[in-house]
PDB file of C-alpha atoms in Angstrom:
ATOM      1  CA  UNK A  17      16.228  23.237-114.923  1.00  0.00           C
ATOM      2  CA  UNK A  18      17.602  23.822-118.037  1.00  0.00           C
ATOM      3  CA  UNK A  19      20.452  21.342-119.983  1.00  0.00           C
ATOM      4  CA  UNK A  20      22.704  24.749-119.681  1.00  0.00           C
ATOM      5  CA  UNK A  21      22.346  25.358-115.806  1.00  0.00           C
ATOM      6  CA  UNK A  22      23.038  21.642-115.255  1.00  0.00           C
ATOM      7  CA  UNK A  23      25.926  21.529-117.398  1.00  0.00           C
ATOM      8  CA  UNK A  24      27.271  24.443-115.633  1.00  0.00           C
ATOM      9  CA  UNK A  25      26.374  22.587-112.277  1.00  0.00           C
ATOM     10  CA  UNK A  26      28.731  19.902-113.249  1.00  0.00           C
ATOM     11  CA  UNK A  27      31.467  22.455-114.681  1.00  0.00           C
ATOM     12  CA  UNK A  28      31.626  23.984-111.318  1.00  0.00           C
ATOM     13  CA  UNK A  29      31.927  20.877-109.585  1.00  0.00           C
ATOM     14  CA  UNK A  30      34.245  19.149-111.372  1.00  0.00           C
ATOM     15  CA  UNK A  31      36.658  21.949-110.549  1.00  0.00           C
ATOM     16  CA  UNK A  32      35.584  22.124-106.928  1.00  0.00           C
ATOM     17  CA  UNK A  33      36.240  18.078-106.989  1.00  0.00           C
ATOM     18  CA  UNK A  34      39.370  18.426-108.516  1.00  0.00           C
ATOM     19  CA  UNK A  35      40.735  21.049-106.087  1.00  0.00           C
ATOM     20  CA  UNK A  36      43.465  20.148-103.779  1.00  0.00           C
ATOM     21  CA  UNK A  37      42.430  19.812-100.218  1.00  0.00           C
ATOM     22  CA  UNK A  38      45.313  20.889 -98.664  1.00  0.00           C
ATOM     23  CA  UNK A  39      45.265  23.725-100.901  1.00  0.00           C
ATOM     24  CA  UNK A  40      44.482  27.338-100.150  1.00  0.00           C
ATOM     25  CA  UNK A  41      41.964  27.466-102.931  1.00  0.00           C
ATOM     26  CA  UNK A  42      39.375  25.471-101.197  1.00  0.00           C
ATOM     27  CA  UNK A  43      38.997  28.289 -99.279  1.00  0.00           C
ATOM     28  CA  UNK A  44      37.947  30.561-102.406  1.00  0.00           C
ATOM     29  CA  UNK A  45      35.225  28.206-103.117  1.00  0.00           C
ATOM     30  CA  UNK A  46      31.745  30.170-103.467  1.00  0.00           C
ATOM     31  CA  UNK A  47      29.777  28.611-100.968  1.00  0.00           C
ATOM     32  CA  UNK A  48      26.062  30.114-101.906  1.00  0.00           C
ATOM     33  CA  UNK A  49      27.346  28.658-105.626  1.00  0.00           C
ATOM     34  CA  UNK A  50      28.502  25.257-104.756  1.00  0.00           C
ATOM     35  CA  UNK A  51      25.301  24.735-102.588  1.00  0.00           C
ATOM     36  CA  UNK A  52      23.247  25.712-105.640  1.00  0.00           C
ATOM     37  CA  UNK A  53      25.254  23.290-108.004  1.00  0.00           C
ATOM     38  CA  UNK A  54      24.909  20.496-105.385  1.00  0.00           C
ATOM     39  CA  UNK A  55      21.413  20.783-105.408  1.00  0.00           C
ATOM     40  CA  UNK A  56      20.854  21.092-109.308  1.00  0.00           C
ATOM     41  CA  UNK A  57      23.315  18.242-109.018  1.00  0.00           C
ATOM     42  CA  UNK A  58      20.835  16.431-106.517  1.00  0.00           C
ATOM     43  CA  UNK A  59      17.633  17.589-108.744  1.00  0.00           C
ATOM     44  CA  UNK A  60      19.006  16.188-111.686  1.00  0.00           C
ATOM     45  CA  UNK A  61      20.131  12.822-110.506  1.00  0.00           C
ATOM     46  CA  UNK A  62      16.780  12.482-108.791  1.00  0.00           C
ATOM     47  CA  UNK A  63      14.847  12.406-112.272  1.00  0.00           C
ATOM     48  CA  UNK A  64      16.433   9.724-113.048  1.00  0.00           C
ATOM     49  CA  UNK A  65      14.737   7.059-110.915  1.00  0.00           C
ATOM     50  CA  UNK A  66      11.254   7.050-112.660  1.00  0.00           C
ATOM     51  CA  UNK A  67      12.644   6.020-115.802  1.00  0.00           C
ATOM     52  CA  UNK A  68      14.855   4.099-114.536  1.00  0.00           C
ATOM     53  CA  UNK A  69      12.427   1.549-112.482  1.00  0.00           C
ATOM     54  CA  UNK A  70      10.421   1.453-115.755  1.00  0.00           C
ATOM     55  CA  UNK A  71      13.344   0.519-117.338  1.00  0.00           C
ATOM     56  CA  UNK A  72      13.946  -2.191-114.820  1.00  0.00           C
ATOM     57  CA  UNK A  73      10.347  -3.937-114.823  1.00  0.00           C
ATOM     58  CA  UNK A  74      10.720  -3.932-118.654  1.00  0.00           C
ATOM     59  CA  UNK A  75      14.088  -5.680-118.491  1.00  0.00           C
ATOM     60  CA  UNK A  76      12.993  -8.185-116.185  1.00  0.00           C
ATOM     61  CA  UNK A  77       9.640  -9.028-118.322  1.00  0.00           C
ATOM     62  CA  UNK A  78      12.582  -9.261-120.882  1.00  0.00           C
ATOM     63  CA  UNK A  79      14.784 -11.585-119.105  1.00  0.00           C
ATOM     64  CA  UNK A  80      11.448 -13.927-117.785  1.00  0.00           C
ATOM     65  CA  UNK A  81      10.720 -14.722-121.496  1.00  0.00           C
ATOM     66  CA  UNK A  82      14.316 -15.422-122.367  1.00  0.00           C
ATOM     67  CA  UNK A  83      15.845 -16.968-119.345  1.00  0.00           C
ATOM     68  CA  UNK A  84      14.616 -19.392-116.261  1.00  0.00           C
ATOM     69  CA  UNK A  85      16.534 -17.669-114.131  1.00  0.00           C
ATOM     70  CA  UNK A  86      15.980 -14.109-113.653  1.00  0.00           C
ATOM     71  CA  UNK A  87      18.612 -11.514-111.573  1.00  0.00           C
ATOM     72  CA  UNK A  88      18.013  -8.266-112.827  1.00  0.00           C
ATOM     73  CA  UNK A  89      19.372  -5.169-110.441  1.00  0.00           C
ATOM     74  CA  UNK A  90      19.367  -1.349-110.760  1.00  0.00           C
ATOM     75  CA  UNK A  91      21.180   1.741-109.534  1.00  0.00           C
ATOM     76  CA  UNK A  92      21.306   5.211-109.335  1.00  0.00           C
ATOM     77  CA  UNK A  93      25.123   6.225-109.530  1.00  0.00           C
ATOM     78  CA  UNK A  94      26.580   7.931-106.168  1.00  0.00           C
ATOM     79  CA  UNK A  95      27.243  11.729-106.691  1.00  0.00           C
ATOM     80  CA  UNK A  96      31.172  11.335-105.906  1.00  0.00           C
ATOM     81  CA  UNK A  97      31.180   8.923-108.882  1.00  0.00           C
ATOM     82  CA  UNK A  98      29.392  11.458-110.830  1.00  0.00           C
ATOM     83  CA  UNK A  99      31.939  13.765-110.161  1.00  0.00           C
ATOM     84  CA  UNK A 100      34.742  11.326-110.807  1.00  0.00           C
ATOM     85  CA  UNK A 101      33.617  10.495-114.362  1.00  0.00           C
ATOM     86  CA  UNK A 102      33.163  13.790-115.272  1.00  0.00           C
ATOM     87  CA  UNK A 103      37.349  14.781-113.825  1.00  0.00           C
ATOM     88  CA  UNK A 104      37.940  11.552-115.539  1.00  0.00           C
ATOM     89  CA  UNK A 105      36.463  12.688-119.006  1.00  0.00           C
ATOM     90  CA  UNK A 106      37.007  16.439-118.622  1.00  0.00           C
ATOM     91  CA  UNK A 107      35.505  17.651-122.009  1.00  0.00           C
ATOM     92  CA  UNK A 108      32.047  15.417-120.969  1.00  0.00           C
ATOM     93  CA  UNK A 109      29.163  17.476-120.419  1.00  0.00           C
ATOM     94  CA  UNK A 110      26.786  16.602-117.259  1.00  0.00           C
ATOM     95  CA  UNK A 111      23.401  16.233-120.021  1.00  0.00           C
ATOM     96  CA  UNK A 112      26.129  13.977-121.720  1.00  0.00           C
ATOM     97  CA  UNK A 113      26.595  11.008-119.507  1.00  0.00           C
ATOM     98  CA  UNK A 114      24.635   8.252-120.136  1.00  0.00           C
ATOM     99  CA  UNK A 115      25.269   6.074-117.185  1.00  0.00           C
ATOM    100  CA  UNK A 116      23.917   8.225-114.263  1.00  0.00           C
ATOM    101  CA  UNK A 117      21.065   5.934-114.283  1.00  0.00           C
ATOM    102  CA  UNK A 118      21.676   1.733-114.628  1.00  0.00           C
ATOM    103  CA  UNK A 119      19.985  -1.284-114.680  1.00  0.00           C
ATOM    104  CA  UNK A 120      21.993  -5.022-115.173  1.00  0.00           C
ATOM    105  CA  UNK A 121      20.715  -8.704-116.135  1.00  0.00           C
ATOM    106  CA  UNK A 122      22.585 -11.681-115.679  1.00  0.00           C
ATOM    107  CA  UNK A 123      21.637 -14.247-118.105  1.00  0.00           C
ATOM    108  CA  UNK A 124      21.873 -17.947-116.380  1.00  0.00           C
ATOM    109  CA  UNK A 125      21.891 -19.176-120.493  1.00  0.00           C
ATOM    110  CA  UNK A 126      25.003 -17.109-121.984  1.00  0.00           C
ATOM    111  CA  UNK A 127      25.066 -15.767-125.082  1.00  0.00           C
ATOM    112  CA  UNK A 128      22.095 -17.037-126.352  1.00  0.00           C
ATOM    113  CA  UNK A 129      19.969 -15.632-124.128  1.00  0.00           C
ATOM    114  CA  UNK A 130      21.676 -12.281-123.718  1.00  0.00           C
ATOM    115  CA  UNK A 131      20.836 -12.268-127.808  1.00  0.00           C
ATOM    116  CA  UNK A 132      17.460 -13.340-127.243  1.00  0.00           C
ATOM    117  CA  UNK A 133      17.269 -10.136-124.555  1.00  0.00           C
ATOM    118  CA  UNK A 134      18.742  -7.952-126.956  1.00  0.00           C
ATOM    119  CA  UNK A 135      16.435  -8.334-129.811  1.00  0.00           C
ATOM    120  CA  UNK A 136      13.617  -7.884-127.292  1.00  0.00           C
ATOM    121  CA  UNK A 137      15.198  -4.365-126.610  1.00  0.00           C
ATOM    122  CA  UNK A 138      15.552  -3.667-130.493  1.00  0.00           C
ATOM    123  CA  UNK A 139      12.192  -4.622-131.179  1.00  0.00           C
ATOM    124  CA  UNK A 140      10.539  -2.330-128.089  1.00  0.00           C
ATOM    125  CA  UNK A 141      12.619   0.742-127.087  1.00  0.00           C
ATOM    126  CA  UNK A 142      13.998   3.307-128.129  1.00  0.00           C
ATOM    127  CA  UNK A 143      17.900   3.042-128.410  1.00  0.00           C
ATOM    128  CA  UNK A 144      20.871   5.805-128.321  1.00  0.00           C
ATOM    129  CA  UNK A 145      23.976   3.258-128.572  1.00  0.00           C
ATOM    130  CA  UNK A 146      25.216  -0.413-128.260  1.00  0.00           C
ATOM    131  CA  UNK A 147      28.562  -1.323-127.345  1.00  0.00           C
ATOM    132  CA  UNK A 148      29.651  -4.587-127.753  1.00  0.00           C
ATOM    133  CA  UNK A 149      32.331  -5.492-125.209  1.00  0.00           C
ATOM    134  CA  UNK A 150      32.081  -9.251-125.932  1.00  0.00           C
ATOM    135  CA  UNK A 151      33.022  -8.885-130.024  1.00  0.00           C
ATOM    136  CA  UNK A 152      35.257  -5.881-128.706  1.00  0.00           C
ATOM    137  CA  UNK A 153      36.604  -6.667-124.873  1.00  0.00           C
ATOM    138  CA  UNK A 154      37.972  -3.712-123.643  1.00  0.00           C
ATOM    139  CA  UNK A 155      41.668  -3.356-123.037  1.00  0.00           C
ATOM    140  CA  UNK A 156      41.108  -4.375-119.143  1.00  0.00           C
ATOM    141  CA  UNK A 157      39.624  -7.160-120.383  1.00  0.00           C
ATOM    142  CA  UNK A 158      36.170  -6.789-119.603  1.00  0.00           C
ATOM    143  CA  UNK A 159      33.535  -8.033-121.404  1.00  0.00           C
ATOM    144  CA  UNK A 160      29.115  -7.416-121.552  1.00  0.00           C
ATOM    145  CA  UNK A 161      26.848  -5.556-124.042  1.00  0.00           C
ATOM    146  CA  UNK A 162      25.712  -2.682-122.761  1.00  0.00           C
ATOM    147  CA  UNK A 163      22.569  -0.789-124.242  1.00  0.00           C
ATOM    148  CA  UNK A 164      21.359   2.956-123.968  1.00  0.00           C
ATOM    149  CA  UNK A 165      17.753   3.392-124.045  1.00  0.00           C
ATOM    150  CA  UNK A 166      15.849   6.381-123.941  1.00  0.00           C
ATOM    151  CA  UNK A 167      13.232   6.456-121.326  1.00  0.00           C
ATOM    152  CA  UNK A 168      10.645   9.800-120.420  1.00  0.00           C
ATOM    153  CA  UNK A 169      13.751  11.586-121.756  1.00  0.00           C
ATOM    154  CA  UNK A 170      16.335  10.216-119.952  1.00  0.00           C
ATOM    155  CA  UNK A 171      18.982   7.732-120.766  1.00  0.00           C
ATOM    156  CA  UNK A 172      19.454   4.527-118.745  1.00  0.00           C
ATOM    157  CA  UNK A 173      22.372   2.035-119.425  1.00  0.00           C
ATOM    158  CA  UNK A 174      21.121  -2.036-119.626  1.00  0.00           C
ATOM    159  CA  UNK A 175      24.025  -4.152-119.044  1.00  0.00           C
ATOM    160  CA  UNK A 176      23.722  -7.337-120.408  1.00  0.00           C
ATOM    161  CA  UNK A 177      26.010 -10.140-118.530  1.00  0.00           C
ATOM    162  CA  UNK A 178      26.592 -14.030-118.356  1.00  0.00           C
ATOM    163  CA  UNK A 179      26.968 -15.448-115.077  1.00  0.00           C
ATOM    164  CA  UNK A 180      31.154 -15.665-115.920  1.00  0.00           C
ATOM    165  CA  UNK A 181      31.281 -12.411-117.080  1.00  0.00           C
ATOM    166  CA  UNK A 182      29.243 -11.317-113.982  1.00  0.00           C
ATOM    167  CA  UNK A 183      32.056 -12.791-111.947  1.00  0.00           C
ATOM    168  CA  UNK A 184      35.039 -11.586-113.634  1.00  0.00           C
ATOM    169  CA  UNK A 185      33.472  -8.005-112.591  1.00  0.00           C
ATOM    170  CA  UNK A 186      32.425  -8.757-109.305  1.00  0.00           C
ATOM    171  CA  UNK A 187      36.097  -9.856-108.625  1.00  0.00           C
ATOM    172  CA  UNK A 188      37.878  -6.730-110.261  1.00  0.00           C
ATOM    173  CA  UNK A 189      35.675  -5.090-107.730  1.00  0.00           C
ATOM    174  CA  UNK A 190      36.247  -6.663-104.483  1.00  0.00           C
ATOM    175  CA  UNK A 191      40.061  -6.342-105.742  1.00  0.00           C
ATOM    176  CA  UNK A 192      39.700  -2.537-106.859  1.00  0.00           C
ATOM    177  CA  UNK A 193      37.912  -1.865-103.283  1.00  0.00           C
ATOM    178  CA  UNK A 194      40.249  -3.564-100.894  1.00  0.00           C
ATOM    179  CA  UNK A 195      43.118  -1.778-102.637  1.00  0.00           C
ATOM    180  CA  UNK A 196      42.027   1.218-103.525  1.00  0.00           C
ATOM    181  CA  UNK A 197      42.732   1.378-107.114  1.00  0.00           C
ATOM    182  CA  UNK A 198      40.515   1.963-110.033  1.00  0.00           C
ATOM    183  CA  UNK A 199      41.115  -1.611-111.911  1.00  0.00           C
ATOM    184  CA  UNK A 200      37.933  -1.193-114.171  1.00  0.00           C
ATOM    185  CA  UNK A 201      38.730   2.100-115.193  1.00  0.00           C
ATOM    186  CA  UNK A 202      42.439   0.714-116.344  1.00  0.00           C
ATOM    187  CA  UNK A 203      44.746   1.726-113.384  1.00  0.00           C
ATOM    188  CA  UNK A 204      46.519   0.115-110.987  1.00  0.00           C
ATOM    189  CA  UNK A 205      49.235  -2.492-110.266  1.00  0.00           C
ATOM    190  CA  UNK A 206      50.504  -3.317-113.926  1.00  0.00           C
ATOM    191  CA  UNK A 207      50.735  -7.027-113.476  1.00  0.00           C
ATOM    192  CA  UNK A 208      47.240  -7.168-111.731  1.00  0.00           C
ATOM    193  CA  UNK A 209      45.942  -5.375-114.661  1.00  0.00           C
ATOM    194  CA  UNK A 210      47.590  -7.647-116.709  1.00  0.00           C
ATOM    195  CA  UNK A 211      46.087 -11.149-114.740  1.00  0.00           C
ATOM    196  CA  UNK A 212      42.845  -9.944-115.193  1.00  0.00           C
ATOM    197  CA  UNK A 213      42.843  -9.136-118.803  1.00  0.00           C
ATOM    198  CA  UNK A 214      44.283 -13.147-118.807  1.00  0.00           C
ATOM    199  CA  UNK A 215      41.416 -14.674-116.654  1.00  0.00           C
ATOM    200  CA  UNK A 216      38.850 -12.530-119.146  1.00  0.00           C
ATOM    201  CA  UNK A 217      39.809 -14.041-122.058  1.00  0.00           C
ATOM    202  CA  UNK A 218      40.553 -17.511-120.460  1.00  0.00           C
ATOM    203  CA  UNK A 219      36.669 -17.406-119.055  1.00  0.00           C
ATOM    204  CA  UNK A 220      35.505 -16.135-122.777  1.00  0.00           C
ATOM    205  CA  UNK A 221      37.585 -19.176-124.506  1.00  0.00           C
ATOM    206  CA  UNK A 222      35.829 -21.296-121.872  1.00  0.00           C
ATOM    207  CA  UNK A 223      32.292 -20.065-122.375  1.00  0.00           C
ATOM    208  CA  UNK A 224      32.713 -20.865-126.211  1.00  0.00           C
ATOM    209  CA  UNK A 225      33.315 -24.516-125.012  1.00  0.00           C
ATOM    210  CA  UNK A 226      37.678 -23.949-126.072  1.00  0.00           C
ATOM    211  CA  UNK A 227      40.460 -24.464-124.178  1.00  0.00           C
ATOM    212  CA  UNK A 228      43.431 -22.196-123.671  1.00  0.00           C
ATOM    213  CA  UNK A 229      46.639 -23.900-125.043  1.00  0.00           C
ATOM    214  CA  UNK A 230      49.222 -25.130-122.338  1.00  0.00           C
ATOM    215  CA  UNK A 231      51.706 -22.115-122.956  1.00  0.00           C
ATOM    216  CA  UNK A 232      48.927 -19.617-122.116  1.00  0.00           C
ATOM    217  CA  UNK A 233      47.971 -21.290-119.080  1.00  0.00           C
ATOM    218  CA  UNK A 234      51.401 -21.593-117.671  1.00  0.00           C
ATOM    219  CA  UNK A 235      52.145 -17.668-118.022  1.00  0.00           C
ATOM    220  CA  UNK A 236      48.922 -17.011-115.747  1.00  0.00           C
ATOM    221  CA  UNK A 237      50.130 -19.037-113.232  1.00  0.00           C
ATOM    222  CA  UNK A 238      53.291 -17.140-113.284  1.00  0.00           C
ATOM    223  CA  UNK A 239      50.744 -13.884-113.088  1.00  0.00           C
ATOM    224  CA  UNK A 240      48.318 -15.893-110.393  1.00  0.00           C
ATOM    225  CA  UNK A 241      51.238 -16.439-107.968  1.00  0.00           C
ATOM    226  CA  UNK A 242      52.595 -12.930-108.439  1.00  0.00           C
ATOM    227  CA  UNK A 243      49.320 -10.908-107.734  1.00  0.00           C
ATOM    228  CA  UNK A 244      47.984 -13.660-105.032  1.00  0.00           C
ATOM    229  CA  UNK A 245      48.438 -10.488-102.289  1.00  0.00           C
ATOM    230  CA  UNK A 246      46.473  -8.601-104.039  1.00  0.00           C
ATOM    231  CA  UNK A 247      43.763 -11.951-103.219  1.00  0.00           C
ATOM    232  CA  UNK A 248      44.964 -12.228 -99.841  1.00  0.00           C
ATOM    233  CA  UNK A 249      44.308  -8.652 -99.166  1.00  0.00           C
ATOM    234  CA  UNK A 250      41.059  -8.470-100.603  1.00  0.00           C
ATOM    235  CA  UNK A 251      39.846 -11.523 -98.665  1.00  0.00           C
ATOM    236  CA  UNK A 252      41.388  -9.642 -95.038  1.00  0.00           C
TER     237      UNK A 252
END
């Protein structure tokens, strides 16, 4: 396949995915032409996983030199979230999205030892891009390095977590699923949005060994008891 057909894969998609389904126009879709993008789709994704499992064994060698503990996990992302990112970002090319195939380390140590992986990863592979959510959270409030490596051609996202910014995800998850609401992406309930983004910054201050001052930590209370169904929802 070349970059061209699979872009055009993922044009054709991204409109069929964006279609109404109670709309007439479903029923104007090209079937011989969606099953062909679906499969280029499915082709393309598929090349992925080599790289990526090298990837993976490298990271973990990384993260056994750096760290006593060692969690390193991988994935392939879904098709539907595929499609999602690319309605989400609608002038991103398919051959542009860097994220189709990722790996993740949780570093028992902090930020030392996310450093200490990091310069292993400078010193061995071959990088695209770095973004520094911890210097720069984003607005949502979350907070890891993330690293783009180029592997047999392909890229492959390394996220690079502490054990409390590991958790802030995993609970913006849980959350996002019970409710149905895209918090990491930076919609949903404005006050949950706005709790989260709290408890980031209140786990970074606490990572760096500081203390939020009293003010601060009475307005998340305030937030705490306001979102708590969100919680009790997510726990039901």
């Amino acid at each position: 396949m070349s970059r061209t057909q699979v872009d055009r894969a993922g044009k054709f998609l991204r409109g069929w995915w964006e279609l109404d389904p109670d709309s007439e126009e479903d029923a104007a879709v090209d079937e011989h032409e969606f099953a062909r993008a679906v499969d280029i789709l499915s082709s393309y994704r598929a090349g992925f996983q080599d790289p990526l499992k090298k990837t993976t064994v490298g990271l973990r060698q990384f993260v056994q030199r750096e760290s006593r503990g060692v969690v390193v996990g991988q994935r392939l992302k879904r098709m539907p979230q595929i499609l999602n990112k690319l309605s989400r970002f609608s002038s991103m090319r398919l051959t542009q999205m860097e994220d189709i195939a990722g790996c993740r380390a949780i570093l028992a140590g902090g930020a030392s030892e996310v450093a200490g992986v990091l310069r292993r990863i400078r010193r061995n592979w071959d990088i695209i891009g770095i973004d520094d959510y911890v210097k720069n959270p984003k607005p949502t409030g979350y907070r890891a390095v993330h690293v783009v490596v180029r592997r047999d051609g392909h890229p492959v996202e390394i996220q690079l977590r502490t054990p409390a910014q590991h958790e802030w995800a995993e609970a913006v998850e849980r959350v996002a699923a019970r409710i149905r609401q895209p918090l990491k992406d930076g919609e949903g309930p404005a006050d949950l949005l706005t709790y989260f983004e709290f408890v980031g910054w209140v786990m970074a201050l606490e990572e760096r060994g500081e203390v939020p001052d009293r003010h601060f930590v009475e307005i998340l209370r305030r937030f705490q008891s306001r979102v708590e169904p969100y919680f009790t929802a997510a726990l039901g």
